[in-house]
Amino acid sequence: MATFLYRLGRFSFRKRHFVALFWVALLALAGAGAAGAPAAGNSSFSIPGTEAQKAFDLLDERFPGTSADGATARVVFKAPDGQKMTDPGNKAAVQDTVDELSGGTEVAQVTDPYQGGGVSQDGTVAYSSVTYKVPGMELEESSREALKAATEDARDSGLTVEIGGDALQAIPETGSAEIIGIGIAAVVLVITLGSLLAAGLPLLTAIVGVGIGVATITALANTLDLGSTTSILASMIGLAVGIDYALFVVSRYRAELAEGREREEAAGRAVGTAGSAVVFAGLTVVIALVGLSVVNIPMLTKMGIAAAGTVAVAVLIALTLIPAVLGYAGRRVRPAGEKSKLLGGGRAKGKADRPNMGTRWASFVVRRPLAVLLLGIVGLGAAAVPAGSLELGLPDDGSQPTSTTQRRAYDLLSEGFGPGFNGPLVVVVDAQGSDDPQAVFQQAGDEIKALDNVVNVAPAAPNEAGDTATIAVIPDAKPSSVATEDLVHDIRAVGADIKDGTGAEVLVTGATAMNIDVSQKLNDALVPYLVLVVGLAFLLLIVVFRSILVPLKAALGFLLSVLAALGAVVAVYQWGWLSGLMGVEETGPIMSMMPIFMVGVVFGLAMDYEVFLVTRIREAHVHGENPRQAVVTGFRYSARVVTAAAVIMMAVFAGFIGSSDSMVKMIGFGLAIAVLFDAFVVRMAIVPAVLALLGAKAWWLPKWLDRALPNVDVEGESLAAHDGAAGKDDEDKELVRA
């Protein structure tokens, strides 16, 4: 591995024009495809294997032409103080709005509030439901504009009018905070590398990689049904790992220059050593992201694969484009320890032999390993405590900022009709095999009415064939409450009894039931996913480190950091701690996908730091140092760079907290805090403490396993053969070019 990457690095350095042209052409090709592709919308949401999805599919089959998967909007009207929606003037304004909405070319149906029971009991609030022929992601912008315009006349008459539903669902915006995150990353790179040019290289190559990845996703969005959130998450992860991977290669290149090697040789060695760590770190991230497919939720699978593709591009760029641009930079990228004149280079050094911060910290840890270990575990354990109160759900209009019309419509409906009105349940009764379908429909409605937490049960609405009916059920509690979840389970229990007695099947669907089924499916998939991803990565790390205990320690450390991060997410987004600082306007259940998505991404990133840090420690140990001294040596060379990489990744992730999408906002915070815990507590404190306590036992491997495992040579031992004459002709050519 190291020898192959060494040759690749030298080739990329020498043939830099060809390599740079290849990546620029790839970026242009992806950009052209994205420019000509339709804009991404919101991915269609299907959950194979759930009752809610089965009922949804049955509606499509038995109620053709009803646009069961079409976009919906609820236009909510509120009368001025002291008036009623039944007053003649207000009623006329609503009727005009309904008539105007009915004229849309994509509109399938518009309900009249005064004929369909759409007026609240106190008469102050009314609503009209608009159903479209196409899903929200396919809705034309003209239809959205027509929806907004139709409400203006009603507002002019003095009514309060708000619009809820997915018809106005906007493509998420990340805001200016993302730019601030990149700015922080740039400052950290300048401080770490001591040169504006050297700092610019990781940023440039990371942007190229993310540009290729996001442009490709955009180009394929409609073909593969990729939602707009997919590209945002791919750019978040791709940018973070792209900067980090490039930083490690550039840092190793400067270290090789400081050893006195010529530039092409230094580039080859940087790719052969740091590049090997990049490959295996990238593999762990890809495994974690692609492994999301085991959950069998298409949207989550697509998000994981798209992000994994962006990570793969980041790895390839670090191995090829970085040595190429280093070739262009020439002597302007200085050896480690030297700064440019602009940043203070050339000044007299104070204490040349003073140990750096990484050395001093590692020396402290190996002197007191038990105290550091216990303090780290207790601290992460305390942070993880809120995770015990974790409640899962999917965001709805109630989680939107109060400044949005969707949230105001949600609040008006709650005020006029009760909190459960925003999460109606749709009960589908399939009585195709029953002798008396009408009696089954009546029985189902009566038994559901008798349940607790039910406000209203609408009469059964059968299809034309008369063998299937829908029953709308309004819960007493809001959609994300435990009471509503219990009601869904109670209705399904009633359905099981009806099926036993009549053979008819009773299914519960609707957005609320779908959210409940998604949460359950994600909970059920979490353990198998952990076993798969952690198991594969554990085997990979055994090959990398040639040890049993080091990969085991890495996996256990990851569990600590991810539990602590989940605890922080619960504290902020569910309990409301520091909610104002994080821009959280409405606390509530944690997004259902958050735990499993965080497990996947954080595991990959945690293994990044494990590989980068511990390979340096193992490298020192392989070259003859005792275990404790190897820890200090590893930190001397890698702690500064790993710290910079972690700060950069935190800055990039934190930038997405400013997103308008609640899911992206929560994921950005969760990943940023997880990197903080994993990099600075687990990898920088617990890892060296455990290695110091284990001593030489840390690197124990059964002899039979040692013989069976392939030697991937991450430490670059095979490169020793290239020390002397790395090719006199190549060196002469380099001198001529210089």
XYZ file of C-alpha atoms in Angstrom:
738
model
C 0.000 0.000 0.000
C 2.641 2.538 1.066
C 4.862 1.793 -1.942
C 1.980 2.109 -4.393
C 0.832 5.398 -2.875
C 4.444 6.638 -2.791
C 4.685 6.078 -6.538
C 1.283 7.685 -7.070
C 2.379 10.749 -5.118
C 5.588 11.123 -7.128
C 3.708 10.585 -10.380
C 1.129 13.252 -9.466
C 3.888 15.672 -8.470
C 5.832 15.072 -11.694
C 2.811 14.982 -14.035
C 1.010 17.811 -12.272
C -0.298 19.418 -15.475
C -2.071 16.198 -16.469
C -3.480 15.595 -12.963
C -4.715 19.175 -12.545
C -6.297 19.132 -16.006
C -8.089 15.869 -15.177
C -9.692 17.272 -12.020
C -10.587 20.602 -13.624
C -12.207 18.750 -16.543
C -14.143 16.545 -14.108
C -15.347 19.613 -12.197
C -16.406 21.316 -15.455
C -18.239 18.198 -16.629
C -20.118 17.837 -13.333
C -20.893 21.565 -13.315
C -22.291 21.417 -16.851
C -24.510 18.484 -15.874
C -25.766 20.347 -12.809
C -26.457 23.525 -14.774
C -28.657 21.669 -17.236
C -30.549 19.619 -14.646
C -33.859 20.610 -13.012
C -33.576 21.909 -9.465
C -33.789 19.319 -6.703
C -36.936 19.259 -4.654
C -37.954 17.210 -1.666
C -37.310 13.514 -2.139
C -40.343 11.238 -2.168
C -40.688 9.614 1.217
C -41.450 5.904 1.280
C -40.837 3.412 4.058
C -40.994 -0.152 2.693
C -42.282 -2.766 5.117
C -44.298 -0.445 7.369
C -48.063 -0.511 7.878
C -48.355 3.193 7.051
C -46.663 2.639 3.677
C -48.816 -0.419 2.961
C -51.947 1.650 3.595
C -50.609 4.466 1.434
C -50.028 2.047 -1.452
C -53.521 0.610 -0.959
C -55.011 4.104 -1.281
C -53.228 4.566 -4.608
C -54.642 1.254 -5.825
C -58.265 1.478 -4.556
C -58.788 5.263 -4.887
C -57.291 6.039 -8.333
C -57.141 9.682 -9.308
C -57.269 10.990 -5.748
C -53.581 12.012 -5.811
C -52.762 10.307 -2.543
C -49.121 11.300 -2.976
C -49.928 14.825 -4.175
C -48.817 17.981 -2.422
C -51.230 19.451 0.103
C -51.867 22.886 1.525
C -54.117 24.110 4.305
C -55.223 27.719 3.921
C -56.210 28.849 7.425
C -58.415 31.918 8.028
C -58.953 33.751 11.303
C -61.599 36.427 11.798
C -60.689 39.826 13.294
C -61.368 40.287 17.013
C -65.071 40.376 17.757
C -66.065 38.807 14.429
C -66.912 35.286 13.249
C -65.894 33.442 10.128
C -69.600 32.946 9.451
C -70.192 36.702 9.098
C -71.319 37.480 5.523
C -68.290 39.615 4.608
C -65.774 37.090 5.914
C -67.670 34.212 4.320
C -67.617 35.985 0.953
C -63.861 36.606 1.188
C -63.221 32.921 1.952
C -65.485 31.826 -0.900
C -63.600 34.069 -3.343
C -60.309 32.512 -2.183
C -61.662 28.976 -2.633
C -62.899 29.820 -6.144
C -59.540 31.315 -7.099
C -57.629 28.310 -5.728
C -59.851 25.900 -7.699
C -58.675 27.361 -11.002
C -55.086 26.108 -10.749
C -53.973 23.696 -13.466
C -52.227 21.400 -10.955
C -55.001 21.562 -8.340
C -56.916 18.305 -7.839
C -59.416 19.415 -5.168
C -60.235 22.355 -2.903
C -62.584 21.944 0.072
C -65.166 24.552 1.082
C -64.886 25.259 4.849
C -68.633 25.858 5.129
C -69.620 22.567 3.533
C -66.940 20.234 4.861
C -66.936 21.082 8.570
C -63.950 23.391 8.246
C -65.119 26.031 10.761
C -64.140 25.862 14.437
C -66.833 25.569 17.120
C -66.305 29.133 18.311
C -66.503 30.349 14.721
C -63.215 32.278 14.766
C -61.057 29.959 12.606
C -61.751 28.184 9.313
C -59.616 26.287 6.856
C -59.653 25.034 3.288
C -57.625 21.993 2.180
C -55.969 22.126 -1.244
C -54.804 18.866 -2.860
C -52.527 18.898 -5.889
C -52.131 16.351 -8.680
C -48.344 16.124 -8.295
C -45.992 15.618 -5.313
C -44.480 18.631 -3.627
C -41.080 18.175 -5.279
C -42.723 18.298 -8.747
C -45.004 21.258 -8.038
C -44.348 24.148 -10.416
C -43.312 27.474 -8.953
C -46.318 29.108 -10.671
C -48.645 26.924 -8.552
C -46.921 28.051 -5.369
C -47.175 31.683 -6.422
C -50.858 31.234 -7.279
C -51.443 29.754 -3.811
C -49.848 32.785 -2.177
C -51.653 35.264 -4.447
C -55.063 33.722 -3.768
C -54.795 34.618 -0.095
C -53.928 38.286 -0.599
C -57.525 39.474 -1.250
C -58.695 37.725 1.925
C -55.928 39.472 3.879
C -56.961 42.803 2.367
C -60.476 42.241 3.715
C -59.056 42.086 7.250
C -58.742 38.317 7.742
C -55.593 36.682 9.067
C -54.556 34.098 6.457
C -51.721 31.562 6.789
C -50.717 28.552 4.659
C -49.544 25.187 6.001
C -48.696 21.866 4.374
C -45.904 20.712 2.101
C -46.942 22.723 -0.983
C -44.847 25.684 0.214
C -41.971 23.608 1.558
C -38.860 25.521 0.565
C -35.442 24.193 -0.355
C -33.288 24.531 2.799
C -30.827 27.393 3.035
C -27.670 27.100 5.081
C -27.210 30.799 5.689
C -24.082 32.887 6.172
C -22.842 30.810 9.118
C -21.494 28.227 6.665
C -19.201 30.894 5.195
C -18.080 31.790 8.723
C -17.221 28.121 9.312
C -15.022 28.063 6.206
C -13.417 31.330 7.348
C -12.547 29.802 10.725
C -11.105 26.787 8.918
C -8.906 29.107 6.846
C -7.564 30.870 9.957
C -6.772 27.539 11.649
C -4.947 26.328 8.524
C -2.827 29.472 8.388
C -1.862 29.120 12.058
C -1.129 25.397 11.684
C 0.849 25.521 8.441
C 2.481 28.911 8.945
C 1.878 29.975 5.355
C -1.009 31.550 3.486
C -0.226 29.496 0.401
C 0.080 26.197 2.255
C -3.173 26.978 4.087
C -4.942 27.720 0.830
C -4.138 24.346 -0.725
C -6.420 22.210 1.516
C -9.232 24.737 1.125
C -8.848 24.854 -2.649
C -8.742 21.096 -3.134
C -11.603 20.503 -0.660
C -13.787 22.995 -2.532
C -12.944 21.253 -5.816
C -13.929 17.893 -4.327
C -17.177 19.195 -2.827
C -17.926 20.996 -6.082
C -17.606 17.749 -8.024
C -19.666 15.799 -5.494
C -22.487 18.332 -5.106
C -22.645 19.090 -8.840
C -22.938 15.368 -9.575
C -25.723 15.012 -6.990
C -27.517 18.022 -8.484
C -27.193 16.605 -11.998
C -28.679 13.269 -10.903
C -31.216 14.645 -8.404
C -34.337 14.175 -10.502
C -33.195 10.913 -12.066
C -32.402 9.280 -8.717
C -35.030 11.166 -6.686
C -32.469 12.886 -4.472
C -33.845 15.597 -2.201
C -32.253 18.989 -1.646
C -31.125 17.912 1.833
C -28.922 15.235 0.250
C -26.588 17.761 -1.375
C -26.401 19.864 1.809
C -25.323 16.887 3.932
C -22.875 15.717 1.251
C -21.282 19.166 1.149
C -21.150 19.294 4.968
C -19.305 15.991 5.303
C -17.289 16.298 2.080
C -15.970 19.748 2.964
C -14.966 18.696 6.475
C -13.115 15.504 5.501
C -11.715 17.105 2.335
C -9.958 19.845 4.306
C -8.756 17.392 6.950
C -7.363 14.812 4.515
C -5.545 17.481 2.531
C -4.197 18.992 5.758
C -2.652 15.684 6.821
C -0.904 15.186 3.490
C 0.390 18.787 3.333
C 1.605 18.594 6.943
C 3.472 15.346 6.275
C 4.966 16.867 3.108
C 6.349 19.784 5.130
C 7.706 17.355 7.737
C 9.489 15.400 4.989
C 10.978 18.650 3.645
C 12.238 19.424 7.141
C 14.056 16.065 7.065
C 16.043 17.347 4.069
C 14.317 15.456 1.255
C 13.828 17.019 -2.158
C 10.298 18.026 -3.089
C 9.215 15.200 -5.352
C 10.521 12.637 -2.879
C 8.770 14.483 -0.025
C 5.491 14.442 -1.954
C 5.848 10.708 -2.601
C 6.576 9.980 1.036
C 3.735 12.200 2.256
C 1.253 10.307 0.096
C 2.853 6.960 0.996
C 2.524 7.547 4.757
C -0.184 10.137 5.506
C -1.948 9.024 2.319
C -2.188 5.474 3.660
C -3.893 6.807 6.769
C -6.203 8.892 4.553
C -7.224 5.795 2.573
C -8.146 3.772 5.659
C -9.779 6.723 7.401
C -11.829 7.383 4.285
C -12.786 3.708 4.086
C -14.212 3.790 7.608
C -16.314 6.860 6.752
C -17.537 5.245 3.517
C -18.397 1.997 5.339
C -20.372 3.929 7.945
C -22.293 5.962 5.353
C -23.025 3.151 2.901
C -24.026 0.962 5.854
C -27.058 3.228 6.355
C -28.683 1.205 3.576
C -29.352 -1.626 6.071
C -32.119 0.515 7.584
C -34.069 0.101 4.309
C -35.313 3.682 4.233
C -34.659 4.835 0.640
C -34.149 8.502 1.537
C -31.562 7.660 4.211
C -29.827 5.192 1.887
C -29.514 7.809 -0.845
C -28.197 10.396 1.597
C -25.557 7.968 2.858
C -24.402 6.835 -0.587
C -24.250 10.405 -1.913
C -22.186 11.560 1.066
C -19.943 8.469 0.757
C -19.291 9.337 -2.886
C -18.199 12.838 -1.879
C -15.856 11.360 0.757
C -14.355 8.994 -1.854
C -13.673 11.998 -4.117
C -12.004 13.777 -1.168
C -9.681 10.775 -0.649
C -8.709 10.636 -4.330
C -8.040 14.375 -4.388
C -5.813 14.127 -1.303
C -3.780 11.379 -3.007
C -3.424 13.016 -6.440
C -4.396 16.683 -6.648
C -2.606 17.684 -3.431
C 0.848 16.466 -4.614
C 0.112 18.087 -7.990
C -0.594 21.529 -6.513
C 2.393 21.109 -4.189
C 4.438 20.740 -7.364
C 3.047 24.026 -8.642
C 3.717 25.744 -5.295
C 7.400 24.727 -5.339
C 9.549 26.435 -2.716
C 6.713 28.662 -1.557
C 5.528 25.783 0.671
C 8.154 25.733 3.385
C 9.444 22.872 5.561
C 7.793 22.266 8.920
C 8.904 24.808 11.511
C 9.412 27.589 8.996
C 6.940 30.386 8.501
C 6.516 32.814 5.659
C 7.913 36.300 6.222
C 4.352 37.662 6.298
C 3.625 35.460 9.339
C 6.872 36.096 11.158
C 9.276 33.820 9.308
C 12.969 34.572 9.506
C 12.864 35.928 13.066
C 15.262 34.588 15.667
C 13.940 31.577 17.558
C 13.619 31.828 21.305
C 14.010 28.277 22.546
C 14.697 25.901 19.700
C 14.577 22.761 21.820
C 11.437 23.561 23.787
C 8.899 20.668 23.531
C 5.739 21.544 21.691
C 2.273 21.447 23.239
C 1.563 17.926 21.970
C 4.719 16.606 23.617
C 3.966 18.315 26.924
C 0.379 17.073 26.976
C 1.299 13.488 26.106
C 4.032 13.509 28.758
C 1.472 14.652 31.325
C -0.997 11.914 30.309
C 1.522 9.046 30.409
C 2.605 10.157 33.897
C -1.000 10.132 35.199
C -2.884 7.806 32.846
C -5.414 6.459 35.358
C -6.534 9.908 36.556
C -6.902 11.199 32.980
C -8.801 8.060 31.941
C -11.268 8.275 34.833
C -11.808 12.017 34.390
C -12.508 11.590 30.663
C -14.949 8.710 31.192
C -16.816 10.494 34.010
C -17.061 13.715 31.980
C -18.464 11.982 28.910
C -20.768 9.911 31.102
C -22.202 13.074 32.642
C -22.755 14.596 29.188
C -24.523 11.404 28.096
C -27.098 11.466 30.929
C -29.759 13.430 28.961
C -29.672 10.733 26.256
C -31.658 8.555 28.664
C -34.651 10.866 28.067
C -34.377 10.669 24.266
C -37.730 10.966 22.471
C -37.832 10.432 18.719
C -40.093 11.911 16.041
C -39.987 13.599 12.651
C -40.231 17.386 12.244
C -43.533 18.883 11.109
C -44.794 22.435 10.708
C -44.858 22.745 14.495
C -41.048 22.695 14.531
C -40.774 25.532 11.996
C -39.684 29.028 13.142
C -42.585 31.219 14.297
C -41.733 33.642 11.488
C -42.934 31.185 8.822
C -46.496 31.033 7.507
C -46.448 27.223 7.925
C -45.845 27.539 11.664
C -48.475 30.271 12.078
C -51.002 28.119 10.207
C -50.139 25.205 12.510
C -50.723 27.366 15.585
C -54.027 28.738 14.264
C -55.349 25.216 13.609
C -54.309 24.148 17.112
C -56.077 27.193 18.543
C -59.303 26.618 16.613
C -59.570 22.832 16.410
C -57.204 21.431 19.043
C -53.573 20.263 18.890
C -54.432 16.883 17.371
C -55.950 18.485 14.294
C -52.459 19.045 12.878
C -51.807 15.312 12.877
C -54.953 13.547 11.643
C -54.810 9.790 11.297
C -56.129 8.102 8.176
C -57.593 4.650 8.831
C -57.938 2.525 5.693
C -60.407 -0.369 5.965
C -59.910 -3.063 3.307
C -63.127 -5.110 3.347
C -62.671 -6.655 -0.089
C -62.963 -10.176 1.322
C -65.840 -9.380 3.684
C -69.497 -10.358 3.147
C -70.811 -7.008 4.399
C -68.232 -4.199 3.848
C -70.606 -1.467 5.061
C -71.065 -3.201 8.401
C -67.284 -3.544 8.758
C -66.832 0.177 8.061
C -69.421 1.027 10.726
C -67.861 -1.365 13.251
C -64.390 0.083 12.715
C -65.649 3.647 13.177
C -67.605 2.779 16.349
C -64.717 0.922 17.989
C -62.254 3.727 17.196
C -64.661 6.315 18.707
C -64.617 4.353 21.964
C -60.834 4.697 22.345
C -59.155 7.227 24.640
C -57.521 10.370 23.209
C -59.943 10.576 20.251
C -61.623 13.939 19.550
C -63.480 13.123 16.348
C -64.026 10.224 13.963
C -65.383 11.127 10.519
C -67.913 8.852 8.783
C -66.350 6.200 6.562
C -65.763 7.318 2.978
C -65.884 4.252 0.685
C -64.419 4.023 -2.813
C -66.513 3.497 -5.964
C -66.288 -0.287 -5.655
C -67.523 -0.079 -2.068
C -64.907 -2.528 -0.788
C -62.482 -0.062 0.800
C -63.052 3.033 2.926
C -61.071 5.734 4.666
C -61.889 7.028 8.139
C -60.320 10.298 9.349
C -59.483 10.295 13.068
C -58.518 13.445 14.985
C -56.389 12.736 18.107
C -56.679 14.750 21.286
C -52.921 15.440 21.539
C -50.379 16.978 19.187
C -48.785 14.769 16.491
C -45.435 14.265 18.240
C -46.893 13.318 21.646
C -46.676 9.933 23.341
C -50.485 9.943 23.648
C -50.885 10.090 19.854
C -48.386 7.269 19.424
C -50.354 5.183 21.925
C -53.555 5.935 20.000
C -52.013 4.613 16.764
C -51.096 1.372 18.521
C -54.602 1.152 20.038
C -56.268 1.544 16.624
C -54.013 -1.160 15.215
C -54.991 -3.445 18.092
C -58.657 -2.800 17.249
C -57.857 -3.584 13.611
C -56.318 -6.921 14.588
C -59.540 -7.889 16.418
C -61.680 -6.849 13.431
C -59.510 -8.900 11.089
C -59.905 -11.957 13.307
C -63.680 -11.575 13.292
C -64.436 -10.417 9.746
C -61.314 -10.956 7.644
C -61.178 -7.221 6.829
C -57.838 -5.449 7.213
C -57.597 -2.147 9.112
C -54.492 -0.045 8.444
C -53.412 3.308 9.922
C -51.525 5.818 7.795
C -51.069 9.564 7.384
C -48.038 11.716 8.162
C -48.290 11.121 11.916
C -48.543 7.325 11.602
C -45.719 7.349 9.052
C -43.506 9.254 11.499
C -44.271 6.746 14.255
C -43.433 3.814 11.952
C -40.188 5.481 10.830
C -39.093 6.000 14.430
C -39.813 2.369 15.259
C -38.003 1.112 12.173
C -34.949 3.222 12.957
C -34.926 1.988 16.547
C -35.112 -1.616 15.372
C -32.289 -1.082 12.854
C -29.863 0.640 15.230
C -28.341 -2.488 16.803
C -27.896 -4.408 13.498
C -26.395 -1.282 11.970
C -23.957 -0.877 14.852
C -22.930 -4.523 14.603
C -22.367 -4.274 10.846
C -20.505 -0.967 10.731
C -18.473 -1.332 13.911
C -17.697 -4.961 13.014
C -16.400 -4.127 9.539
C -14.406 -1.157 10.777
C -13.031 -3.244 13.663
C -11.686 -5.784 11.155
C -10.253 -2.973 9.036
C -8.483 -1.438 12.040
C -7.034 -4.819 13.034
C -5.378 -4.880 9.607
C -4.174 -1.269 9.963
C -2.819 -1.459 13.525
C -2.074 -5.199 13.704
C -3.587 -5.277 17.169
C -6.746 -6.502 18.892
C -6.907 -4.123 21.831
C -6.290 -0.868 19.917
C -9.324 -1.317 17.601
C -11.413 -2.456 20.587
C -10.427 0.644 22.517
C -11.240 2.775 19.437
C -14.758 1.316 19.201
C -15.497 1.731 22.918
C -14.232 5.311 22.826
C -16.546 6.008 19.918
C -19.549 4.731 21.882
C -18.682 7.119 24.700
C -18.409 10.127 22.412
C -21.593 9.397 20.437
C -23.645 8.881 23.621
C -22.293 12.152 25.025
C -23.135 13.926 21.748
C -26.681 12.510 21.784
C -26.999 13.741 25.359
C -26.006 17.243 24.247
C -28.528 17.133 21.383
C -31.305 16.117 23.791
C -30.324 18.866 26.240
C -30.492 21.578 23.567
C -33.228 20.462 21.160
C -35.520 18.536 23.522
C -34.943 20.149 26.918
C -34.229 23.633 25.576
C -30.846 24.311 27.209
C -29.038 27.102 25.318
C -31.870 26.976 22.775
C -31.718 30.732 22.173
C -28.018 30.580 21.385
C -28.567 27.708 18.929
C -31.577 29.312 17.236
C -34.020 26.655 18.497
C -37.475 28.249 18.569
C -39.444 25.093 19.379
C -38.213 22.181 21.467
C -39.612 18.713 20.944
C -38.698 15.153 20.018
C -35.342 14.531 18.374
C -35.516 13.751 14.671
C -35.901 9.992 14.248
C -32.950 9.705 11.875
C -30.594 11.579 14.195
C -29.258 8.695 16.348
C -28.527 6.300 13.492
C -27.184 9.041 11.208
C -24.970 10.366 13.987
C -23.723 6.857 14.761
C -22.752 6.365 11.118
C -21.046 9.688 10.496
C -19.416 10.093 13.913
C -18.021 6.570 13.800
C -16.370 7.303 10.480
C -14.949 10.615 11.698
C -13.837 9.122 15.033
C -11.869 6.470 13.185
C -10.265 9.263 11.117
C -8.620 10.707 14.214
C -7.849 7.257 15.567
C -6.014 6.316 12.369
C -4.127 9.602 12.017
C -3.054 9.733 15.653
C -2.350 6.084 16.421
C -0.516 5.330 13.157
C 2.106 7.887 14.226
C 2.313 6.228 17.656
C 2.617 2.791 16.086
C 5.189 4.115 13.638
C 7.366 5.225 16.561
C 6.819 1.898 18.340
C 7.677 -0.106 15.203
C 10.943 1.832 14.954
C 12.006 0.695 18.428
C 10.652 3.155 20.995
C 9.096 1.859 24.222
C 5.286 2.132 24.443
C 5.123 5.274 26.598
C 7.804 7.093 24.615
C 6.026 6.112 21.391
C 2.872 7.851 22.687
C 4.845 11.050 23.328
C 6.554 10.849 19.936
C 3.264 10.263 18.156
C 1.728 13.304 19.823
C 4.794 15.420 19.065
C 4.259 14.927 15.341
C 0.489 14.601 15.053
C -1.304 16.332 17.962
C -1.063 19.812 16.417
C -2.410 18.631 13.077
C -5.165 16.469 14.596
C -6.219 19.399 16.799
C -6.349 21.697 13.780
C -8.305 19.103 11.807
C -10.842 18.740 14.619
C -11.307 22.507 14.980
C -11.779 22.794 11.212
C -14.346 20.003 11.169
C -16.210 21.530 14.111
C -16.260 24.925 12.382
C -17.612 23.456 9.155
C -20.322 21.444 10.918
C -21.264 24.328 13.216
C -21.773 26.496 10.141
C -24.795 24.396 9.231
C -26.536 25.267 12.522
C -27.689 28.398 10.685
C -29.652 26.325 8.145
C -33.369 26.980 7.699
C -33.988 23.208 7.731
C -34.493 21.826 11.244
C -32.960 18.457 10.288
C -29.791 20.031 8.875
C -29.563 22.386 11.861
C -29.768 19.512 14.347
C -27.299 17.332 12.434
C -24.819 20.221 12.181
C -24.895 20.756 15.953
C -24.780 17.034 16.729
C -21.765 16.386 14.510
C -19.897 19.472 15.764
C -20.320 18.524 19.435
C -19.504 14.879 18.656
C -16.196 15.890 17.049
C -15.434 18.044 20.108
C -15.986 15.109 22.469
C -14.291 12.505 20.309
C -11.222 14.462 19.226
C -10.394 16.306 22.441
C -11.632 13.911 25.130
C -11.478 10.433 23.604
C -8.577 10.630 21.133
C -6.469 13.265 22.915
C -6.967 12.058 26.488
C -8.509 8.606 26.825
C -6.540 7.011 23.955
C -3.033 7.952 25.200
C -4.051 7.089 28.761
C -5.200 3.601 27.724
C -2.081 3.040 25.579
C 0.130 4.089 28.483
C -1.675 1.702 30.844
C -1.562 -1.219 28.407
C 2.070 -0.712 27.428
C 3.380 -3.318 24.976
C 0.182 -5.372 25.419
C -1.652 -2.770 23.326
C 0.080 -4.119 20.221
C -0.518 -7.796 20.966
C -1.769 -9.914 18.072
C -2.013 -13.710 17.942
C 0.760 -15.134 15.771
C -1.647 -17.079 13.574
C -3.648 -13.915 12.924
C -0.480 -11.933 12.265
C 0.464 -14.430 9.564
C -3.030 -14.435 8.059
C -3.465 -10.671 7.836
C -2.182 -8.770 4.784
C 0.619 -6.310 5.475
C -0.758 -2.934 4.359
C 2.289 -1.052 5.714
C 0.499 2.096 6.870
C 3.671 3.201 8.687
C 5.663 3.210 5.440
C 8.407 0.798 6.512
C 8.867 -0.304 2.897
C 9.788 3.254 1.949
C 13.114 2.883 3.718
C 14.433 1.369 0.509
C 13.903 4.701 -1.197
C 16.024 6.676 1.283
C 19.260 6.749 -0.626
C 18.830 7.101 -4.324
C 15.173 7.674 -4.980
C 16.118 7.903 -8.587
C 19.071 10.109 -9.478
C 17.576 10.908 -12.844
C 14.358 12.075 -11.236
C 16.287 14.292 -8.837
C 18.287 15.810 -11.661
C 15.076 16.515 -13.566
C 13.596 18.153 -10.484
C 16.668 20.376 -10.125
C 16.411 21.375 -13.754
C 12.707 22.205 -13.374
C 13.386 24.177 -10.188
